Short mmCIF file of C-alpha atoms and ligand atoms in Angstrom, two decimals:
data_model
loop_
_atom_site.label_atom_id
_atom_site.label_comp_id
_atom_site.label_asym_id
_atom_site.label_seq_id
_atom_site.Cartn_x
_atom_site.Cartn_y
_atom_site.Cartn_z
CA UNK A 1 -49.87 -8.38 18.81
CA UNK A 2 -49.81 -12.33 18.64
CA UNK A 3 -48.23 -14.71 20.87
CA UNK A 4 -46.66 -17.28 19.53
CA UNK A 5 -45.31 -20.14 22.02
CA UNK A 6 -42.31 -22.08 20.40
CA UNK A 7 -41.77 -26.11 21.52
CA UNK A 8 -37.77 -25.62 21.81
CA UNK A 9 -36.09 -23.14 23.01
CA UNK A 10 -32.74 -23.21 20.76
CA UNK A 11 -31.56 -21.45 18.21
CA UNK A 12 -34.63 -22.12 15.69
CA UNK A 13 -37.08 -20.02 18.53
CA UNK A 14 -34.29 -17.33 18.61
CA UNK A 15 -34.43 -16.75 15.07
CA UNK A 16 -38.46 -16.88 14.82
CA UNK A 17 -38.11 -14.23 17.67
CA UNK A 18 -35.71 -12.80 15.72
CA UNK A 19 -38.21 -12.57 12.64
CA UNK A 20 -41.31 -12.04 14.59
CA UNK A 21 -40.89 -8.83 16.33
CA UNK A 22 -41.05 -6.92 13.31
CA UNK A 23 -44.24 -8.29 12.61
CA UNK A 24 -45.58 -7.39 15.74
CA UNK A 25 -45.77 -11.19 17.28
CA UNK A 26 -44.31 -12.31 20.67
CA UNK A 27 -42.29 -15.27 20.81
CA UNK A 28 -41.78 -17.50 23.48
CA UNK A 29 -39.83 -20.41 23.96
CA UNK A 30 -40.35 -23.83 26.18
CA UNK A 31 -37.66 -25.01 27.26
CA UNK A 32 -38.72 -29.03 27.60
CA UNK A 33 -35.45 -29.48 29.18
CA UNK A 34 -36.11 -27.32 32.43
CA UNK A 35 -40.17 -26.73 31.88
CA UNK A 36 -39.84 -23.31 31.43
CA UNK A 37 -41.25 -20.89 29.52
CA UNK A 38 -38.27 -18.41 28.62
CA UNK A 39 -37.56 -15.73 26.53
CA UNK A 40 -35.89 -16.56 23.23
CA UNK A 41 -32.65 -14.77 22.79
CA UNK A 42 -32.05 -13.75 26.56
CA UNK A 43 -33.33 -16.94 28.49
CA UNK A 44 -35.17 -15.35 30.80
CA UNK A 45 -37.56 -17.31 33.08
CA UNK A 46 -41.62 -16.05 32.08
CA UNK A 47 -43.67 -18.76 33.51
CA UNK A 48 -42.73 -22.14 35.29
CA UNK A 49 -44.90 -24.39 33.68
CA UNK A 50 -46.39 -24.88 30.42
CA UNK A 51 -49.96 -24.56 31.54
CA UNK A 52 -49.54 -20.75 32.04
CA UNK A 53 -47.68 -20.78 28.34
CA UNK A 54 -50.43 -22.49 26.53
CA UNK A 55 -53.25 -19.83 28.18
CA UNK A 56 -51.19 -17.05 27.15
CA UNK A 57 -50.63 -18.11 23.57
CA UNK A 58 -52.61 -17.67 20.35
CA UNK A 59 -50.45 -19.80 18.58
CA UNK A 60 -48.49 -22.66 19.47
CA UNK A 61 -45.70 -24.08 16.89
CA UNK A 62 -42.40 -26.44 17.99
CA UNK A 63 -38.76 -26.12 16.36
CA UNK A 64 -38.30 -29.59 16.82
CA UNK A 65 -39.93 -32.65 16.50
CA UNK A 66 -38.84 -35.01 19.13
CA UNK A 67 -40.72 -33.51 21.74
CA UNK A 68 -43.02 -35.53 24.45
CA UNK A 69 -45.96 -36.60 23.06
CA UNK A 70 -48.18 -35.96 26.20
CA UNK A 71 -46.42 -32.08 25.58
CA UNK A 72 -47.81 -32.75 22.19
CA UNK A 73 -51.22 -33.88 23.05
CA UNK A 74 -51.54 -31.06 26.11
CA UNK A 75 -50.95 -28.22 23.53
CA UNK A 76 -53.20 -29.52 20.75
CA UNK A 77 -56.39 -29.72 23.16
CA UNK A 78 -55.95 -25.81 23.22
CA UNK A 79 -57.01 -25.84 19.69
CA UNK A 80 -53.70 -23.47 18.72
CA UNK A 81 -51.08 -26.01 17.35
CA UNK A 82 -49.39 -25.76 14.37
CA UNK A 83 -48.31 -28.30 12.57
CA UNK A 84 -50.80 -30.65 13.75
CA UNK A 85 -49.16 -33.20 16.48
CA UNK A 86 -49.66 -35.70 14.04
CA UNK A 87 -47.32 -34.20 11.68
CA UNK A 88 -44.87 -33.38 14.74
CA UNK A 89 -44.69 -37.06 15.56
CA UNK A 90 -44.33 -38.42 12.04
CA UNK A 91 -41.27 -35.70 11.82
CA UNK A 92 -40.24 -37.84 14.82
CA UNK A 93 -40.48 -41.16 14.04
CA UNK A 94 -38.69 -42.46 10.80
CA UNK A 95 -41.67 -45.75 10.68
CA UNK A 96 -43.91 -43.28 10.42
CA UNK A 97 -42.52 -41.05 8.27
CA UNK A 98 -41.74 -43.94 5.90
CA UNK A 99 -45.34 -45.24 6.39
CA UNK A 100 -46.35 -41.58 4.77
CA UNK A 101 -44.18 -41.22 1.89
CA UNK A 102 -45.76 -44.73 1.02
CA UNK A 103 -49.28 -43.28 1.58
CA UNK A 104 -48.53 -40.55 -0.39
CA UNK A 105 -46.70 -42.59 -3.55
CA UNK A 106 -43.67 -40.60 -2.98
CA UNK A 107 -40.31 -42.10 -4.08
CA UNK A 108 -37.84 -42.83 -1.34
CA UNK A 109 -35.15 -45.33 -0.52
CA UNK A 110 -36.23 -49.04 -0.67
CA UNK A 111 -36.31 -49.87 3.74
CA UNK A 112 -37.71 -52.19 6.20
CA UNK A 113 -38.72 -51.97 10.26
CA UNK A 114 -36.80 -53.57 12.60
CA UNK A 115 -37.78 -54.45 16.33
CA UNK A 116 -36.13 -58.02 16.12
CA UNK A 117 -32.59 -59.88 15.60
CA UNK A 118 -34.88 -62.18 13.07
CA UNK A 119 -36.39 -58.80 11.42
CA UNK A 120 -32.66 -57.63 11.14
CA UNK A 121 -31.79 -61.02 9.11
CA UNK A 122 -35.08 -60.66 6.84
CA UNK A 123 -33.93 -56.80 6.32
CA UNK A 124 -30.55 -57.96 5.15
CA UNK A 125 -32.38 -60.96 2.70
CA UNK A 126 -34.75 -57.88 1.21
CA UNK A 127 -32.27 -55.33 0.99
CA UNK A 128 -28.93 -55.21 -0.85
CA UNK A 129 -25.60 -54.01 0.72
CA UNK A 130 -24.36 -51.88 1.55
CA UNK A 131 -27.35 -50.72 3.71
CA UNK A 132 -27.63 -47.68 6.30
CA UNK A 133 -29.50 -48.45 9.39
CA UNK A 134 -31.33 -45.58 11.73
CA UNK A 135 -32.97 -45.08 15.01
CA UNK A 136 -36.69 -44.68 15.05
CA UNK A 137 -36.59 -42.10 17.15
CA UNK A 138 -34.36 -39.51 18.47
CA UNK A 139 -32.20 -39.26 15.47
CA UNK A 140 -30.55 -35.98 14.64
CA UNK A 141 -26.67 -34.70 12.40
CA UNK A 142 -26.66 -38.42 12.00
CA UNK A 143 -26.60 -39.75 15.34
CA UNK A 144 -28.11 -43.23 15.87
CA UNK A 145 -26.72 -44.80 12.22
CA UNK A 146 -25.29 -47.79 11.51
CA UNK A 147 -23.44 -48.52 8.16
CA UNK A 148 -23.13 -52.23 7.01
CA UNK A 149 -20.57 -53.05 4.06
CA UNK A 150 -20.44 -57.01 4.71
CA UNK A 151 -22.36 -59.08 6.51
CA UNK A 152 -19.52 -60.37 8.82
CA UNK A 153 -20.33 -56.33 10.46
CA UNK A 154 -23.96 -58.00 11.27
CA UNK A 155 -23.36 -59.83 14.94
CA UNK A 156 -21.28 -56.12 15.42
CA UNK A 157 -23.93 -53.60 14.57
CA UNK A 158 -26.96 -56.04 15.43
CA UNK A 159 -25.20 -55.53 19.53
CA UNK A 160 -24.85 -51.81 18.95
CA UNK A 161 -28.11 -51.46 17.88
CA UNK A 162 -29.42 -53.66 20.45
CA UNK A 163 -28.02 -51.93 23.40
CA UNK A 164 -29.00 -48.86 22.01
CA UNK A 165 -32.96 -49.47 21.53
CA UNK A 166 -32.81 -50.99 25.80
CA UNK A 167 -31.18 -47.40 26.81
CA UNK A 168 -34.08 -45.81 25.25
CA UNK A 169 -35.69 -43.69 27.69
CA UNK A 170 -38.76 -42.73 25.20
CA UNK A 171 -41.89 -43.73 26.10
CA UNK A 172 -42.57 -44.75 22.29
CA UNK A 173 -40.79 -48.39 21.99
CA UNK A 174 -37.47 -47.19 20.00
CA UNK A 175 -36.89 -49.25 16.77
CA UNK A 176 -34.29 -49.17 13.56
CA UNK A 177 -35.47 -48.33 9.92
CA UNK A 178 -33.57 -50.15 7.32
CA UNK A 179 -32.55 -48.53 4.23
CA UNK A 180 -31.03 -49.02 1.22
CA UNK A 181 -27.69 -46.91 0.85
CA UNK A 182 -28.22 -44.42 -1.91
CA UNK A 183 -25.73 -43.69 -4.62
CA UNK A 184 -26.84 -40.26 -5.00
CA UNK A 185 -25.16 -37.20 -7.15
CA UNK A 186 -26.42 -34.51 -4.63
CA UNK A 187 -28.14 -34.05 -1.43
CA UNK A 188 -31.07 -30.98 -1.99
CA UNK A 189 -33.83 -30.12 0.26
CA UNK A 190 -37.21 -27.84 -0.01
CA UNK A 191 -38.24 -25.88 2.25
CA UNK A 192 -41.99 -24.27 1.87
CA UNK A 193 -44.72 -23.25 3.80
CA UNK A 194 -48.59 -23.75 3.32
CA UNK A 195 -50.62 -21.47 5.92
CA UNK A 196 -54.16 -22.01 7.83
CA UNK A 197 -55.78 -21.28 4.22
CA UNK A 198 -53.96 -23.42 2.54
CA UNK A 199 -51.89 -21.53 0.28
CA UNK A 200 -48.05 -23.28 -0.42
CA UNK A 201 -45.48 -20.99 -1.15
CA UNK A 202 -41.25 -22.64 -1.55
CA UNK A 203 -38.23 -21.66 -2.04
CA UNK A 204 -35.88 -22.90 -4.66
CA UNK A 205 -34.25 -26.16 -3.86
CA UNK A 206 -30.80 -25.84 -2.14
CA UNK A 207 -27.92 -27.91 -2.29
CA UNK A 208 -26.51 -29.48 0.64
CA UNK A 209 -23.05 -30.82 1.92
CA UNK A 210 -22.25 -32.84 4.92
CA UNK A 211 -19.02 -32.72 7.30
CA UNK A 212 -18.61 -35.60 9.49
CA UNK A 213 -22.52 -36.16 9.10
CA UNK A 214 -23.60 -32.47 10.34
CA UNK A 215 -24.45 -30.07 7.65
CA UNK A 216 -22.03 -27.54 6.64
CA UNK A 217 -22.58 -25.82 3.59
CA UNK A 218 -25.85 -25.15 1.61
CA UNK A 219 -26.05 -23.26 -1.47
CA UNK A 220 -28.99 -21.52 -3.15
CA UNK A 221 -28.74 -20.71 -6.62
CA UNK A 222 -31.48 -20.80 -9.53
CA UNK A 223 -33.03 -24.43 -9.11
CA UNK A 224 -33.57 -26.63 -12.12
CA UNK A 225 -36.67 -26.39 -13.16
CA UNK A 226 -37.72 -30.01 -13.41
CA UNK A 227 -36.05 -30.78 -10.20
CA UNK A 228 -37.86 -28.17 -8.94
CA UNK A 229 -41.47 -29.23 -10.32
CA UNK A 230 -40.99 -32.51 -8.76
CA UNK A 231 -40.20 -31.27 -5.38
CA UNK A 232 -42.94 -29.24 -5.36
CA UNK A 233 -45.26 -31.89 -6.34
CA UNK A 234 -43.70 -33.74 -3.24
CA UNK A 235 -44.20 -31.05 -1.13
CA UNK A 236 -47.85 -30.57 -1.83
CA UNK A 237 -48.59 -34.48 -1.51
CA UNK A 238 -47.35 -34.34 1.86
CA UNK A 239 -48.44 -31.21 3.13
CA UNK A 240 -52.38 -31.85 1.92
CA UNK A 241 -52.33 -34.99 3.66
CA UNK A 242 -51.42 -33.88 6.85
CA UNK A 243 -53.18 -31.03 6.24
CA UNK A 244 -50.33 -29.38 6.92
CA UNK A 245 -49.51 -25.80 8.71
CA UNK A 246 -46.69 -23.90 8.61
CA UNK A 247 -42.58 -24.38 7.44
CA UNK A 248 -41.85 -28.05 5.76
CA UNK A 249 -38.86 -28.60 5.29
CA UNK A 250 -38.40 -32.17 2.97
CA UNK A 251 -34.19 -33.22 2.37
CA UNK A 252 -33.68 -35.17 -1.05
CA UNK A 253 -31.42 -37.49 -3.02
CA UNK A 254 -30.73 -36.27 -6.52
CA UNK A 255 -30.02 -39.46 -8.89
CA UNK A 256 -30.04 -38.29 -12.49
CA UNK A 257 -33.15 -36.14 -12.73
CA UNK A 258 -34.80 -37.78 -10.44
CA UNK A 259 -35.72 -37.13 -6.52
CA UNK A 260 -35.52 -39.33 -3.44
CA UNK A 261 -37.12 -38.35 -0.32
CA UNK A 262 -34.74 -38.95 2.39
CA UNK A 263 -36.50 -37.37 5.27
CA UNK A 264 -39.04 -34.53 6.13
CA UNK A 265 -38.31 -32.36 9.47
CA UNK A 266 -42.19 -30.65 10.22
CA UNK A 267 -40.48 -27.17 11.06
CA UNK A 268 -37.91 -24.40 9.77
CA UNK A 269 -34.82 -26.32 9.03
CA UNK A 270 -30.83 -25.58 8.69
CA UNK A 271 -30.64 -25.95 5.01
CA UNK A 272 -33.25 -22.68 4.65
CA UNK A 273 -31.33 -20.15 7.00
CA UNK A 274 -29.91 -18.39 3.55
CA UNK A 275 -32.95 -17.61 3.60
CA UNK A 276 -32.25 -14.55 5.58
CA UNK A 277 -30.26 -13.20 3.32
CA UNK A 278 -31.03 -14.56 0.44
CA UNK A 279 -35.00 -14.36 -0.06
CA UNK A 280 -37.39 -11.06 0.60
CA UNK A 281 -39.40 -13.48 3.58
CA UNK A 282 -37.64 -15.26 5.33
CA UNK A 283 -38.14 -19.08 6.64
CA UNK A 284 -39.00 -17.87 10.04
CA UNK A 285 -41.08 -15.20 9.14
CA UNK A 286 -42.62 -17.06 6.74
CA UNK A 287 -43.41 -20.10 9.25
CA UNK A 288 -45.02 -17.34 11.45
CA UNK A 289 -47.24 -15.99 8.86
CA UNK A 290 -48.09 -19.37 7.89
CA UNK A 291 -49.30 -20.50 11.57
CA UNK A 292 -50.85 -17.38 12.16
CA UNK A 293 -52.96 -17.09 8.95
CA UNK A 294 -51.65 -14.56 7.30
CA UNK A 295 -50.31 -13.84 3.40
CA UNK A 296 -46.90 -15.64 3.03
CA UNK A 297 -43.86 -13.74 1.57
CA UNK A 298 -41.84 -14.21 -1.65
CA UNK A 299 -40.11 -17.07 -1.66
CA UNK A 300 -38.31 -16.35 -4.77
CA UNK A 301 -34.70 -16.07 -4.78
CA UNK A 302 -33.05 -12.51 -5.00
CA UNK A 303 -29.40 -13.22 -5.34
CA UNK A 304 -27.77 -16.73 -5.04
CA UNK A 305 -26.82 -17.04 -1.20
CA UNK A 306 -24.53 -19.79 0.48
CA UNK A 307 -25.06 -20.58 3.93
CA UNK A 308 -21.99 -22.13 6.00
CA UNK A 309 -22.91 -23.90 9.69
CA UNK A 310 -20.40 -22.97 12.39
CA UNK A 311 -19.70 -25.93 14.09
CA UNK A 312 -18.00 -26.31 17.69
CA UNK A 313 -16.27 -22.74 16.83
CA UNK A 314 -17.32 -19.46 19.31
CA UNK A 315 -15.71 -16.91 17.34
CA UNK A 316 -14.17 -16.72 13.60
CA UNK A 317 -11.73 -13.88 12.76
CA UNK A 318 -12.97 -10.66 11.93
CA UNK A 319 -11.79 -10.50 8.84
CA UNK A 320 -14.61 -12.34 7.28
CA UNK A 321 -17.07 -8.55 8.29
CA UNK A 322 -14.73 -7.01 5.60
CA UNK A 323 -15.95 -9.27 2.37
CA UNK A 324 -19.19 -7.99 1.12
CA UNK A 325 -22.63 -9.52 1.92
CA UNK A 326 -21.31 -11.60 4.73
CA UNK A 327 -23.84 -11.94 7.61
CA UNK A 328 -22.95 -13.50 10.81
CA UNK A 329 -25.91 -15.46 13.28
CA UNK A 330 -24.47 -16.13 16.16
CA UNK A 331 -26.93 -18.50 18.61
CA UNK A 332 -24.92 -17.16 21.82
CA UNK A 333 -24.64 -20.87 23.00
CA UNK A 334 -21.75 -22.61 24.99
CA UNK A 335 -19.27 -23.94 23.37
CA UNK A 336 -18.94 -27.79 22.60
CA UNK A 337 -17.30 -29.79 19.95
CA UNK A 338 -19.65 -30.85 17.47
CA UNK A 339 -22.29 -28.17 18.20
CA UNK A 340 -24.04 -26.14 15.88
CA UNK A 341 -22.86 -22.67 17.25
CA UNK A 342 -24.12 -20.02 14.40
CA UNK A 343 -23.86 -19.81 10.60
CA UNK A 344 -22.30 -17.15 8.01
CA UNK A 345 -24.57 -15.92 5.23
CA UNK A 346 -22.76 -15.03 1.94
CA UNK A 347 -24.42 -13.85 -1.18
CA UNK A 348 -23.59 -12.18 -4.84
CA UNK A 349 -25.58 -10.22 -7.40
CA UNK A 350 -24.31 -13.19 -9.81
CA UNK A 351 -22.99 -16.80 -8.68
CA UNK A 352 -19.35 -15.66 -10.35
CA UNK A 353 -19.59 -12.68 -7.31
CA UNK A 354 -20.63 -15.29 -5.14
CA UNK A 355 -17.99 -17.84 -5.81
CA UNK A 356 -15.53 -15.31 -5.56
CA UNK A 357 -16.49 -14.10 -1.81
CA UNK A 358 -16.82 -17.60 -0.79
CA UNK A 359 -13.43 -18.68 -1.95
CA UNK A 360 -12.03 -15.48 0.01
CA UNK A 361 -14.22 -16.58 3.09
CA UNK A 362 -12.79 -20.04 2.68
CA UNK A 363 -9.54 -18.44 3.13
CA UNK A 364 -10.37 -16.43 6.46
CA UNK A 365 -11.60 -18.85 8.32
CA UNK A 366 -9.72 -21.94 10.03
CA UNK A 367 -9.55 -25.33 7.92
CA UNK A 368 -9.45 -27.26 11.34
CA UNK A 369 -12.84 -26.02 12.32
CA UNK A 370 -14.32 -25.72 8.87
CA UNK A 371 -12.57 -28.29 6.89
CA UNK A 372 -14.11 -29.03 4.02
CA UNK A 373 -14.58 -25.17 2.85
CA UNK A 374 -11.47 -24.64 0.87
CA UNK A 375 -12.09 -27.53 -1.45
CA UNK A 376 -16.02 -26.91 -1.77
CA UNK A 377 -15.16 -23.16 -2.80
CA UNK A 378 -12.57 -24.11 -5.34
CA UNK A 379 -15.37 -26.82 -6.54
CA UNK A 380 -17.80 -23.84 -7.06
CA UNK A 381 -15.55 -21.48 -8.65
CA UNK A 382 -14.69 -23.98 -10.68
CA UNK A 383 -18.10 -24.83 -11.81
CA UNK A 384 -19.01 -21.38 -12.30
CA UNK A 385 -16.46 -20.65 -14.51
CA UNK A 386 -17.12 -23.68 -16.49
P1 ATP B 1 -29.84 -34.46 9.93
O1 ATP B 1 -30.22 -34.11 11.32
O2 ATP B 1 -28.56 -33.81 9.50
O3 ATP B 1 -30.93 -34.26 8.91
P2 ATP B 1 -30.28 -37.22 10.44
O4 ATP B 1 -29.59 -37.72 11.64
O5 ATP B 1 -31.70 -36.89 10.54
O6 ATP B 1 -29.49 -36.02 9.87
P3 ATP B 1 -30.37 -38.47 7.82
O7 ATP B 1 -30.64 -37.18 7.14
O8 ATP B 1 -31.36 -39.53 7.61
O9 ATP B 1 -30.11 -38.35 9.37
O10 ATP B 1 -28.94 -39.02 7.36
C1 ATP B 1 -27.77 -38.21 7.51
C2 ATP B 1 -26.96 -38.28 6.24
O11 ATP B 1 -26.55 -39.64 5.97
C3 ATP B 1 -27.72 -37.86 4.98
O12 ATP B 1 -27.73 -36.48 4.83
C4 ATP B 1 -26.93 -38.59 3.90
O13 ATP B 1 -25.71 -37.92 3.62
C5 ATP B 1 -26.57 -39.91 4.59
N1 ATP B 1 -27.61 -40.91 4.29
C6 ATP B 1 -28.75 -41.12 5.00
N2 ATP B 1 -29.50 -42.08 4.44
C7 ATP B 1 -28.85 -42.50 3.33
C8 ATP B 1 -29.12 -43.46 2.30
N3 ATP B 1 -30.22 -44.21 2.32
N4 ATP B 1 -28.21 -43.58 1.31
C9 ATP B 1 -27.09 -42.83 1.28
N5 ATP B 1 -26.78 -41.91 2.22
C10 ATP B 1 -27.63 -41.73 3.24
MG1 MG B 2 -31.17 -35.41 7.39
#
């Protein structure tokens, strides 16, 4: 039996429980809002403090990367943490992160660091509108972004953004990261896993669509191969660098045939839960394996799989049980508009069969709560039949 201790106690613990058990690990989750250590699915109280956690654990991982960095430090003196807290707090901190894909030679959006009014002015000089601005720190579903068309928006967003880096309560001096807006084709992400021994192991890219800046629908089919070459070469820069352990997940802008980093997240991400359905070993197992030191899983994909993000929703009509290969993963939290609540796994033997359930799931569920479906399905179908 290993014990694995999980940084986060949300929905990306309760599936690594979920994934664990069957391997014979114990998951536990701390909760950094309450300093608890609780049980993953039912959030029962194990031990009060973290201390007590960290003794008890073999391994220690996090589902999340904006997590204290004394937390951070505490749990990597015990020799167990995985990723390194290096790589948690580049996965936390967009300067950083930029300052690696630079390291690294890997292409990403042309950007510049802003703690000033006069480094906002030189950002706007070096960059060309329009131009996406983002929190340091903290960012997450697109919080914390700022979107200048014109410069008359700059005394406007320059206040915002002011205001917002005073309210910071992090104890790492909050800053913006200046980018370039991107006129990318398609938004794909890798996700992959390299264990203690160093072995890498991904899945095939998947395609991702934003609603209102949240994720809402990604789609795994058979990657193109050159896409996929370069985002593997990507993903092994990074990960030998940090000399990295366990699930990377690494979202990308697709221009042409060519790849954009956007941003890394140093844990199991949204845009791989198909993965439960679609792929023999799953994200979350496979993260486990990977911290733990054991063989990862096939990665390969068995049957194209779409994953749909319910969002702000508690329940969806039952209907949606009766179309074949439809999972539901419910993450028994409270309801709240704008919250990721669960997600629906639907797959095919072929993409046609997988169009075709989508487009009937599409029509199940309501448009107000998942309202760019319809039109995405009839999009697929449509390509498929192409
Ligand atoms: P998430 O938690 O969903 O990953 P986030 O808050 O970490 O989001 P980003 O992924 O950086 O933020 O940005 C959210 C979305 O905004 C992207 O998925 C993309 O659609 C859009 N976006 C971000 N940066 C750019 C860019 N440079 N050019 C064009 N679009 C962008
Ligand atoms: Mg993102």
């Amino acid at each position: 039996m290993k014990n694995v201790l999980v940084l986060g106690a949300g929905q990306l613990a309760r599936m690594m429980d979920l994934a664990g058990s069957p391997l014979n690990m114990d998951v536990k989750a701390f909760d950094v809002r309450t300093n608890n250590v609780v049980h993953p699915i039912a959030p029962e109280l194990i031990y009060g403090d973290l201390t007590q956690g960290i003794a008890e654990a073999d391994v220690i991982t996090a589902e999340f990367e904006h997590v204290a960095h004394d937390t951070l430090e505490q749990c990597e003196n015990s020799g167990k943490l995985f990723p390194s807290s290096q790589a948690i707090k580049i996965g936390g901190d967009r300067r950083l992160e930029k300052a690696l894909l630079e390291s690294c030679s890997v292409a990403n959006a042309k950007h510049a660091i802003i703690a000033t009014r006069e480094d906002f002015n030189t950002a706007i000089e070096q960059l060309s509108l329009p131009i996406i601005f983002k929190s340091a720190l903290e960012g997450y579903d697109g919080k914390g972004q700022w979107r200048m068309k014109s410069v008359e928006q700059a005394d406007v967003i320059w206040q915002e953004m002011a205001d917002f880096i005073v309210q910071s309560q992090s104890a790492v001096p909050q800053g913006i990261v200046a980018e370039q807006m991107i006129p990318f084709e398609r938004e794909v992400s890798l996700v992959g896993a390299r264990s203690t021994t160093g072995e890498i192991s991904v899945y095939p890219l998947t395609e991702n669509h934003h609603t209102n800046g949240i994720l809402s629908v990604s789609l795994a089919s058979a990657a193109d191969e050159t896409l996929q070459a370069q985002a593997l070469d990507v993903f092994t820069k990074l990960t030998e660098a940090l000399d990295y352990v366990g699930i990377l997940a690494i979202e990308f802008f697709q221009i042409g045939e060519k790849l954009l980093v956007n941003e890394i997240a140093p844990r199991v991400h949204n845009s791989g839960h198909w993965t439960q359905q679609g792929a023999d070993t799953c994200q979350f197992e496979n993260h486990l394996r990977a911290i733990c030191g054991l063989p990862l899983g096939n990665t390969t994909l068995n049957r194209p799989t779409a994953m749909i993000n319910i969002i702000g929703e508690d329940r969806v009509p039952n209907e949606v049980l009766a179309i074949p290969s439809v999972t539901m993963h419910w993450y028994e939290k409270e309801k709240r508009a704008g919250r990721k609540m669960g997600h629906i796994n639907v797959s095919g033997t072929t993409e046609a069969e997988l169009a075709t359930r989508l487009s009937a799931l599409a029509q199940i569920l309501d448009t107000n709560a998942f309202p760019d479906l319809l039109e995405f399905a009839k999009k697929y179908q449509e390509k498929i039949n192409r």
